[in-house]
Amino acid sequence: MSSQRVLITGASRGIGKAIALYLAPKGYDLVVHYNTNRDAAEQTLKEIQSLGGTGSLLSFNISDRDQTKAVIEEDMTNNGVYYGVVCNAGIAEDNPFPILEDDQWDRVLHTNLDGFYNVLKPIVMPMVENRIHGRIITLSSISGIIGNRGQVNYSAAKAGIIGATKALAVELAKHKITVNCIAPGIIETDMTKDLPVEEIRKIIPARRMGDPKEVASLVDYLLSEDAGYITRQVISVNGGMF
């Protein structure tokens, strides 16, 4: 069992919540991040505690660099540097490219890709300076690998996360900090509830959508000591879609 602190961004619902609940009995001190939905974040924290876990709440907008830096630095000063970071928070605003609005491009890029920088920039040096052999896990998407119609903005941001993850992994390897990326396929969450499920199943070799726990269990492994020699990798959880 471990009392190491793990920050999970976007942990109030969806895959982020599933990760938090999967990790709850593992002994980590979980930092449940949310942007605006405090009620949902508090519910996540209650469920963590009901599973025997410990945690706390942290609120900031990952697209706001100054706010993110200030909140994270204050939390680490008061409670300790993180052992693990799971960069899960993100948004999607889909539209065919010819009618994609400027602000849809900007919001998705500023949140999903800038969020990588905004969250990790204030964390990395404290991990290095404190000789924490930590774990950084980013969440991309199948859209960031193969692209998807109506998601030029989202695909661009998620592809950028892959490149940034690989580069950061090279920089941090000598400090025994691993940096890996998980690229989920179509996972059954609130984000995908309105999709045409029957049509989608036809393009998935496994003939089903993924369970959030199937992503969460991979996060659990990548956080573990056993995964210390795995870094700079993009691991897909997609039922064989490519």
PDB file of C-alpha atoms in Angstrom:
ATOM      1  CA  MET A   1       0.000   0.000   0.000  1.00  0.00           C
ATOM      2  CA  SER A   2       1.128   3.553  -0.703  1.00  0.00           C
ATOM      3  CA  SER A   3       0.274   7.043   0.521  1.00  0.00           C
ATOM      4  CA  GLN A   4       1.750   8.713  -2.547  1.00  0.00           C
ATOM      5  CA  ARG A   5      -0.264  11.613  -3.935  1.00  0.00           C
ATOM      6  CA  VAL A   6      -1.822  11.272  -7.397  1.00  0.00           C
ATOM      7  CA  LEU A   7      -3.514  14.163  -9.184  1.00  0.00           C
ATOM      8  CA  ILE A   8      -6.282  13.157 -11.602  1.00  0.00           C
ATOM      9  CA  THR A   9      -7.606  15.980 -13.752  1.00  0.00           C
ATOM     10  CA  GLY A  10     -11.234  15.835 -14.802  1.00  0.00           C
ATOM     11  CA  ALA A  11     -12.061  13.312 -12.084  1.00  0.00           C
ATOM     12  CA  SER A  12     -15.629  14.396 -11.396  1.00  0.00           C
ATOM     13  CA  ARG A  13     -17.109  12.145 -14.090  1.00  0.00           C
ATOM     14  CA  GLY A  14     -16.436   9.803 -16.987  1.00  0.00           C
ATOM     15  CA  ILE A  15     -13.059   8.139 -17.400  1.00  0.00           C
ATOM     16  CA  GLY A  16     -11.465  10.405 -14.798  1.00  0.00           C
ATOM     17  CA  LYS A  17     -13.955   9.315 -12.146  1.00  0.00           C
ATOM     18  CA  ALA A  18     -13.518   5.667 -13.120  1.00  0.00           C
ATOM     19  CA  ILE A  19      -9.756   6.049 -12.668  1.00  0.00           C
ATOM     20  CA  ALA A  20     -10.203   7.647  -9.252  1.00  0.00           C
ATOM     21  CA  LEU A  21     -12.537   4.907  -8.044  1.00  0.00           C
ATOM     22  CA  TYR A  22     -10.316   2.134  -9.400  1.00  0.00           C
ATOM     23  CA  LEU A  23      -7.329   3.610  -7.569  1.00  0.00           C
ATOM     24  CA  ALA A  24      -9.253   4.274  -4.334  1.00  0.00           C
ATOM     25  CA  PRO A  25      -8.447   0.939  -2.636  1.00  0.00           C
ATOM     26  CA  LYS A  26      -4.831   1.012  -3.815  1.00  0.00           C
ATOM     27  CA  GLY A  27      -3.634   3.322  -1.046  1.00  0.00           C
ATOM     28  CA  TYR A  28      -2.897   6.448  -3.054  1.00  0.00           C
ATOM     29  CA  ASP A  29      -3.863   9.861  -1.702  1.00  0.00           C
ATOM     30  CA  LEU A  30      -6.015  11.009  -4.612  1.00  0.00           C
ATOM     31  CA  VAL A  31      -6.351  14.634  -5.651  1.00  0.00           C
ATOM     32  CA  VAL A  32      -9.693  14.927  -7.429  1.00  0.00           C
ATOM     33  CA  HIS A  33      -9.592  17.815  -9.871  1.00  0.00           C
ATOM     34  CA  TYR A  34     -12.665  19.504 -11.307  1.00  0.00           C
ATOM     35  CA  ASN A  35     -13.381  22.765 -13.086  1.00  0.00           C
ATOM     36  CA  THR A  36     -16.924  23.876 -12.234  1.00  0.00           C
ATOM     37  CA  ASN A  37     -18.982  20.845 -11.153  1.00  0.00           C
ATOM     38  CA  ARG A  38     -18.166  20.728  -7.445  1.00  0.00           C
ATOM     39  CA  ASP A  39     -21.180  18.555  -6.602  1.00  0.00           C
ATOM     40  CA  ALA A  40     -19.991  15.814  -8.963  1.00  0.00           C
ATOM     41  CA  ALA A  41     -16.434  16.077  -7.611  1.00  0.00           C
ATOM     42  CA  GLU A  42     -17.681  15.790  -4.038  1.00  0.00           C
ATOM     43  CA  GLN A  43     -19.627  12.692  -5.040  1.00  0.00           C
ATOM     44  CA  THR A  44     -16.453  11.183  -6.515  1.00  0.00           C
ATOM     45  CA  LEU A  45     -14.617  11.916  -3.266  1.00  0.00           C
ATOM     46  CA  LYS A  46     -17.396  10.317  -1.191  1.00  0.00           C
ATOM     47  CA  GLU A  47     -17.227   7.188  -3.318  1.00  0.00           C
ATOM     48  CA  ILE A  48     -13.428   7.103  -2.953  1.00  0.00           C
ATOM     49  CA  GLN A  49     -13.818   7.246   0.817  1.00  0.00           C
ATOM     50  CA  SER A  50     -16.517   4.562   0.775  1.00  0.00           C
ATOM     51  CA  LEU A  51     -13.998   2.285  -0.951  1.00  0.00           C
ATOM     52  CA  GLY A  52     -11.471   2.889   1.818  1.00  0.00           C
ATOM     53  CA  GLY A  53      -9.476   5.530  -0.033  1.00  0.00           C
ATOM     54  CA  THR A  54      -8.354   9.024   0.855  1.00  0.00           C
ATOM     55  CA  GLY A  55      -8.399  12.179  -1.200  1.00  0.00           C
ATOM     56  CA  SER A  56      -9.061  15.878  -1.557  1.00  0.00           C
ATOM     57  CA  LEU A  57     -10.622  18.264  -4.071  1.00  0.00           C
ATOM     58  CA  LEU A  58      -8.825  20.757  -6.282  1.00  0.00           C
ATOM     59  CA  SER A  59     -10.508  23.203  -8.654  1.00  0.00           C
ATOM     60  CA  PHE A  60      -9.005  25.065 -11.591  1.00  0.00           C
ATOM     61  CA  ASN A  61      -9.565  25.585 -15.301  1.00  0.00           C
ATOM     62  CA  ILE A  62      -6.786  23.736 -17.129  1.00  0.00           C
ATOM     63  CA  SER A  63      -6.954  26.237 -19.995  1.00  0.00           C
ATOM     64  CA  ASP A  64      -6.147  29.097 -17.575  1.00  0.00           C
ATOM     65  CA  ARG A  65      -2.360  28.944 -17.181  1.00  0.00           C
ATOM     66  CA  ASP A  66      -1.986  31.393 -14.309  1.00  0.00           C
ATOM     67  CA  GLN A  67      -4.832  29.915 -12.271  1.00  0.00           C
ATOM     68  CA  THR A  68      -3.656  26.346 -12.839  1.00  0.00           C
ATOM     69  CA  LYS A  69      -0.101  27.188 -11.801  1.00  0.00           C
ATOM     70  CA  ALA A  70      -1.186  29.053  -8.674  1.00  0.00           C
ATOM     71  CA  VAL A  71      -3.581  26.345  -7.459  1.00  0.00           C
ATOM     72  CA  ILE A  72      -1.198  23.451  -8.119  1.00  0.00           C
ATOM     73  CA  GLU A  73       1.769  25.187  -6.499  1.00  0.00           C
ATOM     74  CA  GLU A  74      -0.269  26.055  -3.417  1.00  0.00           C
ATOM     75  CA  ASP A  75      -1.514  22.479  -3.118  1.00  0.00           C
ATOM     76  CA  MET A  76       1.981  21.014  -3.400  1.00  0.00           C
ATOM     77  CA  THR A  77       3.360  23.521  -0.889  1.00  0.00           C
ATOM     78  CA  ASN A  78       0.672  22.639   1.637  1.00  0.00           C
ATOM     79  CA  ASN A  79       0.338  18.906   1.027  1.00  0.00           C
ATOM     80  CA  GLY A  80       3.390  17.610  -0.807  1.00  0.00           C
ATOM     81  CA  VAL A  81       4.614  17.028  -4.352  1.00  0.00           C
ATOM     82  CA  TYR A  82       2.687  14.544  -6.485  1.00  0.00           C
ATOM     83  CA  TYR A  83       4.011  11.071  -7.204  1.00  0.00           C
ATOM     84  CA  GLY A  84       1.642  10.649 -10.126  1.00  0.00           C
ATOM     85  CA  VAL A  85      -0.308  12.858 -12.500  1.00  0.00           C
ATOM     86  CA  VAL A  86      -3.094  11.639 -14.765  1.00  0.00           C
ATOM     87  CA  CYS A  87      -3.866  14.298 -17.381  1.00  0.00           C
ATOM     88  CA  ASN A  88      -7.386  13.252 -18.249  1.00  0.00           C
ATOM     89  CA  ALA A  89      -9.440  16.469 -18.435  1.00  0.00           C
ATOM     90  CA  GLY A  90     -10.540  17.588 -21.879  1.00  0.00           C
ATOM     91  CA  ILE A  91     -13.416  18.712 -24.056  1.00  0.00           C
ATOM     92  CA  ALA A  92     -14.795  17.982 -27.515  1.00  0.00           C
ATOM     93  CA  GLU A  93     -16.635  20.418 -29.779  1.00  0.00           C
ATOM     94  CA  ASP A  94     -17.253  18.607 -33.033  1.00  0.00           C
ATOM     95  CA  ASN A  95     -18.113  20.093 -36.421  1.00  0.00           C
ATOM     96  CA  PRO A  96     -17.141  19.382 -40.033  1.00  0.00           C
ATOM     97  CA  PHE A  97     -14.057  21.448 -40.831  1.00  0.00           C
ATOM     98  CA  PRO A  98     -15.710  23.819 -43.352  1.00  0.00           C
ATOM     99  CA  ILE A  99     -18.144  25.023 -40.693  1.00  0.00           C
ATOM    100  CA  LEU A 100     -15.858  24.680 -37.683  1.00  0.00           C
ATOM    101  CA  GLU A 101     -16.009  27.926 -35.736  1.00  0.00           C
ATOM    102  CA  ASP A 102     -12.840  29.755 -34.731  1.00  0.00           C
ATOM    103  CA  ASP A 103     -13.773  29.571 -31.068  1.00  0.00           C
ATOM    104  CA  GLN A 104     -14.397  25.822 -31.325  1.00  0.00           C
ATOM    105  CA  TRP A 105     -10.867  25.352 -32.613  1.00  0.00           C
ATOM    106  CA  ASP A 106      -9.450  27.648 -29.938  1.00  0.00           C
ATOM    107  CA  ARG A 107     -11.364  26.180 -26.984  1.00  0.00           C
ATOM    108  CA  VAL A 108     -10.477  22.585 -27.831  1.00  0.00           C
ATOM    109  CA  LEU A 109      -6.793  23.344 -28.447  1.00  0.00           C
ATOM    110  CA  HIS A 110      -6.459  25.630 -25.417  1.00  0.00           C
ATOM    111  CA  THR A 111      -8.128  23.094 -23.144  1.00  0.00           C
ATOM    112  CA  ASN A 112      -6.804  19.779 -24.407  1.00  0.00           C
ATOM    113  CA  LEU A 113      -3.315  20.659 -25.625  1.00  0.00           C
ATOM    114  CA  ASP A 114      -2.462  23.779 -23.633  1.00  0.00           C
ATOM    115  CA  GLY A 115      -3.839  21.912 -20.632  1.00  0.00           C
ATOM    116  CA  PHE A 116      -0.952  19.435 -20.938  1.00  0.00           C
ATOM    117  CA  TYR A 117       1.532  22.292 -20.555  1.00  0.00           C
ATOM    118  CA  ASN A 118      -0.436  24.220 -17.953  1.00  0.00           C
ATOM    119  CA  VAL A 119      -0.851  21.244 -15.628  1.00  0.00           C
ATOM    120  CA  LEU A 120       2.565  19.627 -15.979  1.00  0.00           C
ATOM    121  CA  LYS A 121       4.818  22.707 -16.128  1.00  0.00           C
ATOM    122  CA  PRO A 122       4.517  23.565 -12.407  1.00  0.00           C
ATOM    123  CA  ILE A 123       4.775  19.898 -11.389  1.00  0.00           C
ATOM    124  CA  VAL A 124       7.770  18.487 -13.249  1.00  0.00           C
ATOM    125  CA  MET A 125      10.615  20.423 -11.599  1.00  0.00           C
ATOM    126  CA  PRO A 126       9.386  19.747  -8.046  1.00  0.00           C
ATOM    127  CA  MET A 127       9.244  16.037  -8.921  1.00  0.00           C
ATOM    128  CA  VAL A 128      12.819  16.192 -10.219  1.00  0.00           C
ATOM    129  CA  GLU A 129      14.144  18.288  -7.333  1.00  0.00           C
ATOM    130  CA  ASN A 130      12.564  16.006  -4.743  1.00  0.00           C
ATOM    131  CA  ARG A 131      13.908  12.924  -6.541  1.00  0.00           C
ATOM    132  CA  ILE A 132      10.437  11.486  -6.889  1.00  0.00           C
ATOM    133  CA  HIS A 133      10.533   8.570  -9.309  1.00  0.00           C
ATOM    134  CA  GLY A 134       7.065   9.444 -10.423  1.00  0.00           C
ATOM    135  CA  ARG A 135       4.552   8.615 -13.091  1.00  0.00           C
ATOM    136  CA  ILE A 136       2.942  10.919 -15.639  1.00  0.00           C
ATOM    137  CA  ILE A 137       0.075   9.519 -17.673  1.00  0.00           C
ATOM    138  CA  THR A 138      -1.674  11.483 -20.399  1.00  0.00           C
ATOM    139  CA  LEU A 139      -4.949  10.682 -22.127  1.00  0.00           C
ATOM    140  CA  SER A 140      -5.070  11.031 -25.890  1.00  0.00           C
ATOM    141  CA  SER A 141      -7.646   9.326 -28.121  1.00  0.00           C
ATOM    142  CA  ILE A 142      -8.016   7.100 -31.133  1.00  0.00           C
ATOM    143  CA  SER A 143      -8.862  10.370 -32.906  1.00  0.00           C
ATOM    144  CA  GLY A 144      -5.337  11.582 -32.212  1.00  0.00           C
ATOM    145  CA  ILE A 145      -3.875   8.525 -33.958  1.00  0.00           C
ATOM    146  CA  ILE A 146      -6.115   7.904 -36.966  1.00  0.00           C
ATOM    147  CA  GLY A 147      -8.189  11.093 -37.121  1.00  0.00           C
ATOM    148  CA  ASN A 148     -11.956  11.267 -37.171  1.00  0.00           C
ATOM    149  CA  ARG A 149     -14.505  13.010 -39.348  1.00  0.00           C
ATOM    150  CA  GLY A 150     -15.871  16.134 -37.690  1.00  0.00           C
ATOM    151  CA  GLN A 151     -13.029  16.232 -35.177  1.00  0.00           C
ATOM    152  CA  VAL A 152     -10.196  18.092 -36.863  1.00  0.00           C
ATOM    153  CA  ASN A 153      -9.760  20.275 -33.780  1.00  0.00           C
ATOM    154  CA  TYR A 154      -9.995  17.373 -31.323  1.00  0.00           C
ATOM    155  CA  SER A 155      -7.739  15.137 -33.427  1.00  0.00           C
ATOM    156  CA  ALA A 156      -5.139  17.904 -33.679  1.00  0.00           C
ATOM    157  CA  ALA A 157      -5.099  18.437 -29.921  1.00  0.00           C
ATOM    158  CA  LYS A 158      -4.961  14.732 -29.089  1.00  0.00           C
ATOM    159  CA  ALA A 159      -2.200  14.108 -31.651  1.00  0.00           C
ATOM    160  CA  GLY A 160      -0.277  16.971 -30.074  1.00  0.00           C
ATOM    161  CA  ILE A 161      -0.559  15.316 -26.680  1.00  0.00           C
ATOM    162  CA  ILE A 162       1.053  12.190 -28.100  1.00  0.00           C
ATOM    163  CA  GLY A 163       4.020  14.149 -29.451  1.00  0.00           C
ATOM    164  CA  ALA A 164       4.415  16.141 -26.249  1.00  0.00           C
ATOM    165  CA  THR A 165       4.226  12.992 -24.130  1.00  0.00           C
ATOM    166  CA  LYS A 166       6.941  11.251 -26.132  1.00  0.00           C
ATOM    167  CA  ALA A 167       9.258  14.269 -25.961  1.00  0.00           C
ATOM    168  CA  LEU A 168       8.741  14.775 -22.223  1.00  0.00           C
ATOM    169  CA  ALA A 169       9.404  11.075 -21.632  1.00  0.00           C
ATOM    170  CA  VAL A 170      12.850  11.433 -23.210  1.00  0.00           C
ATOM    171  CA  GLU A 171      13.665  14.424 -21.006  1.00  0.00           C
ATOM    172  CA  LEU A 172      12.555  12.802 -17.761  1.00  0.00           C
ATOM    173  CA  ALA A 173      13.788   9.230 -18.257  1.00  0.00           C
ATOM    174  CA  LYS A 174      17.142   9.919 -16.582  1.00  0.00           C
ATOM    175  CA  HIS A 175      15.265  11.136 -13.520  1.00  0.00           C
ATOM    176  CA  LYS A 176      13.373   7.827 -13.351  1.00  0.00           C
ATOM    177  CA  ILE A 177      10.077   9.543 -14.093  1.00  0.00           C
ATOM    178  CA  THR A 178       8.006   7.681 -16.655  1.00  0.00           C
ATOM    179  CA  VAL A 179       5.709   9.453 -19.106  1.00  0.00           C
ATOM    180  CA  ASN A 180       3.182   7.418 -21.046  1.00  0.00           C
ATOM    181  CA  CYS A 181       0.022   8.027 -23.037  1.00  0.00           C
ATOM    182  CA  ILE A 182      -3.228   6.071 -23.129  1.00  0.00           C
ATOM    183  CA  ALA A 183      -5.323   6.426 -26.280  1.00  0.00           C
ATOM    184  CA  PRO A 184      -8.857   5.175 -25.618  1.00  0.00           C
ATOM    185  CA  GLY A 185     -11.207   4.208 -28.378  1.00  0.00           C
ATOM    186  CA  ILE A 186     -14.949   4.529 -27.902  1.00  0.00           C
ATOM    187  CA  ILE A 187     -15.548   4.203 -24.182  1.00  0.00           C
ATOM    188  CA  GLU A 188     -19.008   4.084 -22.637  1.00  0.00           C
ATOM    189  CA  THR A 189     -19.321   7.406 -20.763  1.00  0.00           C
ATOM    190  CA  ASP A 190     -21.530  10.497 -20.712  1.00  0.00           C
ATOM    191  CA  MET A 191     -19.425  11.837 -23.573  1.00  0.00           C
ATOM    192  CA  THR A 192     -20.456   8.982 -25.868  1.00  0.00           C
ATOM    193  CA  LYS A 193     -24.016   8.327 -24.678  1.00  0.00           C
ATOM    194  CA  ASP A 194     -25.621  10.073 -27.656  1.00  0.00           C
ATOM    195  CA  LEU A 195     -23.590   8.249 -30.298  1.00  0.00           C
ATOM    196  CA  PRO A 196     -25.273   5.707 -32.622  1.00  0.00           C
ATOM    197  CA  VAL A 197     -24.192   2.655 -30.649  1.00  0.00           C
ATOM    198  CA  GLU A 198     -25.305  -0.029 -33.099  1.00  0.00           C
ATOM    199  CA  GLU A 199     -23.482   1.616 -36.005  1.00  0.00           C
ATOM    200  CA  ILE A 200     -20.371   2.117 -33.907  1.00  0.00           C
ATOM    201  CA  ARG A 201     -20.241  -1.530 -32.866  1.00  0.00           C
ATOM    202  CA  LYS A 202     -19.955  -2.521 -36.531  1.00  0.00           C
ATOM    203  CA  ILE A 203     -16.590  -0.753 -36.866  1.00  0.00           C
ATOM    204  CA  ILE A 204     -15.131  -2.174 -33.640  1.00  0.00           C
ATOM    205  CA  PRO A 205     -13.649  -5.655 -34.074  1.00  0.00           C
ATOM    206  CA  ALA A 206     -14.549  -6.492 -30.457  1.00  0.00           C
ATOM    207  CA  ARG A 207     -18.155  -5.522 -31.313  1.00  0.00           C
ATOM    208  CA  ARG A 208     -18.655  -3.465 -28.166  1.00  0.00           C
ATOM    209  CA  MET A 209     -17.777  -0.161 -26.559  1.00  0.00           C
ATOM    210  CA  GLY A 210     -15.101  -0.087 -23.907  1.00  0.00           C
ATOM    211  CA  ASP A 211     -15.711   0.026 -20.174  1.00  0.00           C
ATOM    212  CA  PRO A 212     -14.049   2.934 -18.313  1.00  0.00           C
ATOM    213  CA  LYS A 213     -12.568   0.375 -15.912  1.00  0.00           C
ATOM    214  CA  GLU A 214     -10.569  -1.034 -18.814  1.00  0.00           C
ATOM    215  CA  VAL A 215      -8.791   2.309 -19.088  1.00  0.00           C
ATOM    216  CA  ALA A 216      -8.540   2.738 -15.322  1.00  0.00           C
ATOM    217  CA  SER A 217      -6.848  -0.634 -14.826  1.00  0.00           C
ATOM    218  CA  LEU A 218      -4.132   0.384 -17.281  1.00  0.00           C
ATOM    219  CA  VAL A 219      -3.593   3.632 -15.380  1.00  0.00           C
ATOM    220  CA  ASP A 220      -3.232   1.577 -12.206  1.00  0.00           C
ATOM    221  CA  TYR A 221      -0.523  -0.546 -13.794  1.00  0.00           C
ATOM    222  CA  LEU A 222       1.372   2.405 -15.273  1.00  0.00           C
ATOM    223  CA  LEU A 223       1.426   4.053 -11.835  1.00  0.00           C
ATOM    224  CA  SER A 224       2.936   0.961 -10.241  1.00  0.00           C
ATOM    225  CA  GLU A 225       6.572   0.198  -9.502  1.00  0.00           C
ATOM    226  CA  ASP A 226       6.331  -2.743 -11.890  1.00  0.00           C
ATOM    227  CA  ALA A 227       5.918  -0.286 -14.792  1.00  0.00           C
ATOM    228  CA  GLY A 228       9.188   1.513 -14.092  1.00  0.00           C
ATOM    229  CA  TYR A 229      10.770   0.429 -17.383  1.00  0.00           C
ATOM    230  CA  ILE A 230       7.810   1.485 -19.512  1.00  0.00           C
ATOM    231  CA  THR A 231       8.039   5.027 -20.801  1.00  0.00           C
ATOM    232  CA  ARG A 232       7.470   7.022 -24.022  1.00  0.00           C
ATOM    233  CA  GLN A 233       4.689   4.630 -25.024  1.00  0.00           C
ATOM    234  CA  VAL A 234       1.230   5.175 -26.509  1.00  0.00           C
ATOM    235  CA  ILE A 235      -1.067   2.342 -25.456  1.00  0.00           C
ATOM    236  CA  SER A 236      -4.422   2.024 -27.181  1.00  0.00           C
ATOM    237  CA  VAL A 237      -7.552   0.681 -25.495  1.00  0.00           C
ATOM    238  CA  ASN A 238      -9.932   0.409 -28.433  1.00  0.00           C
ATOM    239  CA  GLY A 239     -11.198  -3.129 -29.056  1.00  0.00           C
ATOM    240  CA  GLY A 240      -8.963  -3.561 -32.095  1.00  0.00           C
ATOM    241  CA  MET A 241     -10.063  -0.537 -34.130  1.00  0.00           C
ATOM    242  CA  PHE A 242      -6.618  -0.230 -35.750  1.00  0.00           C
TER     243      PHE A 242
END
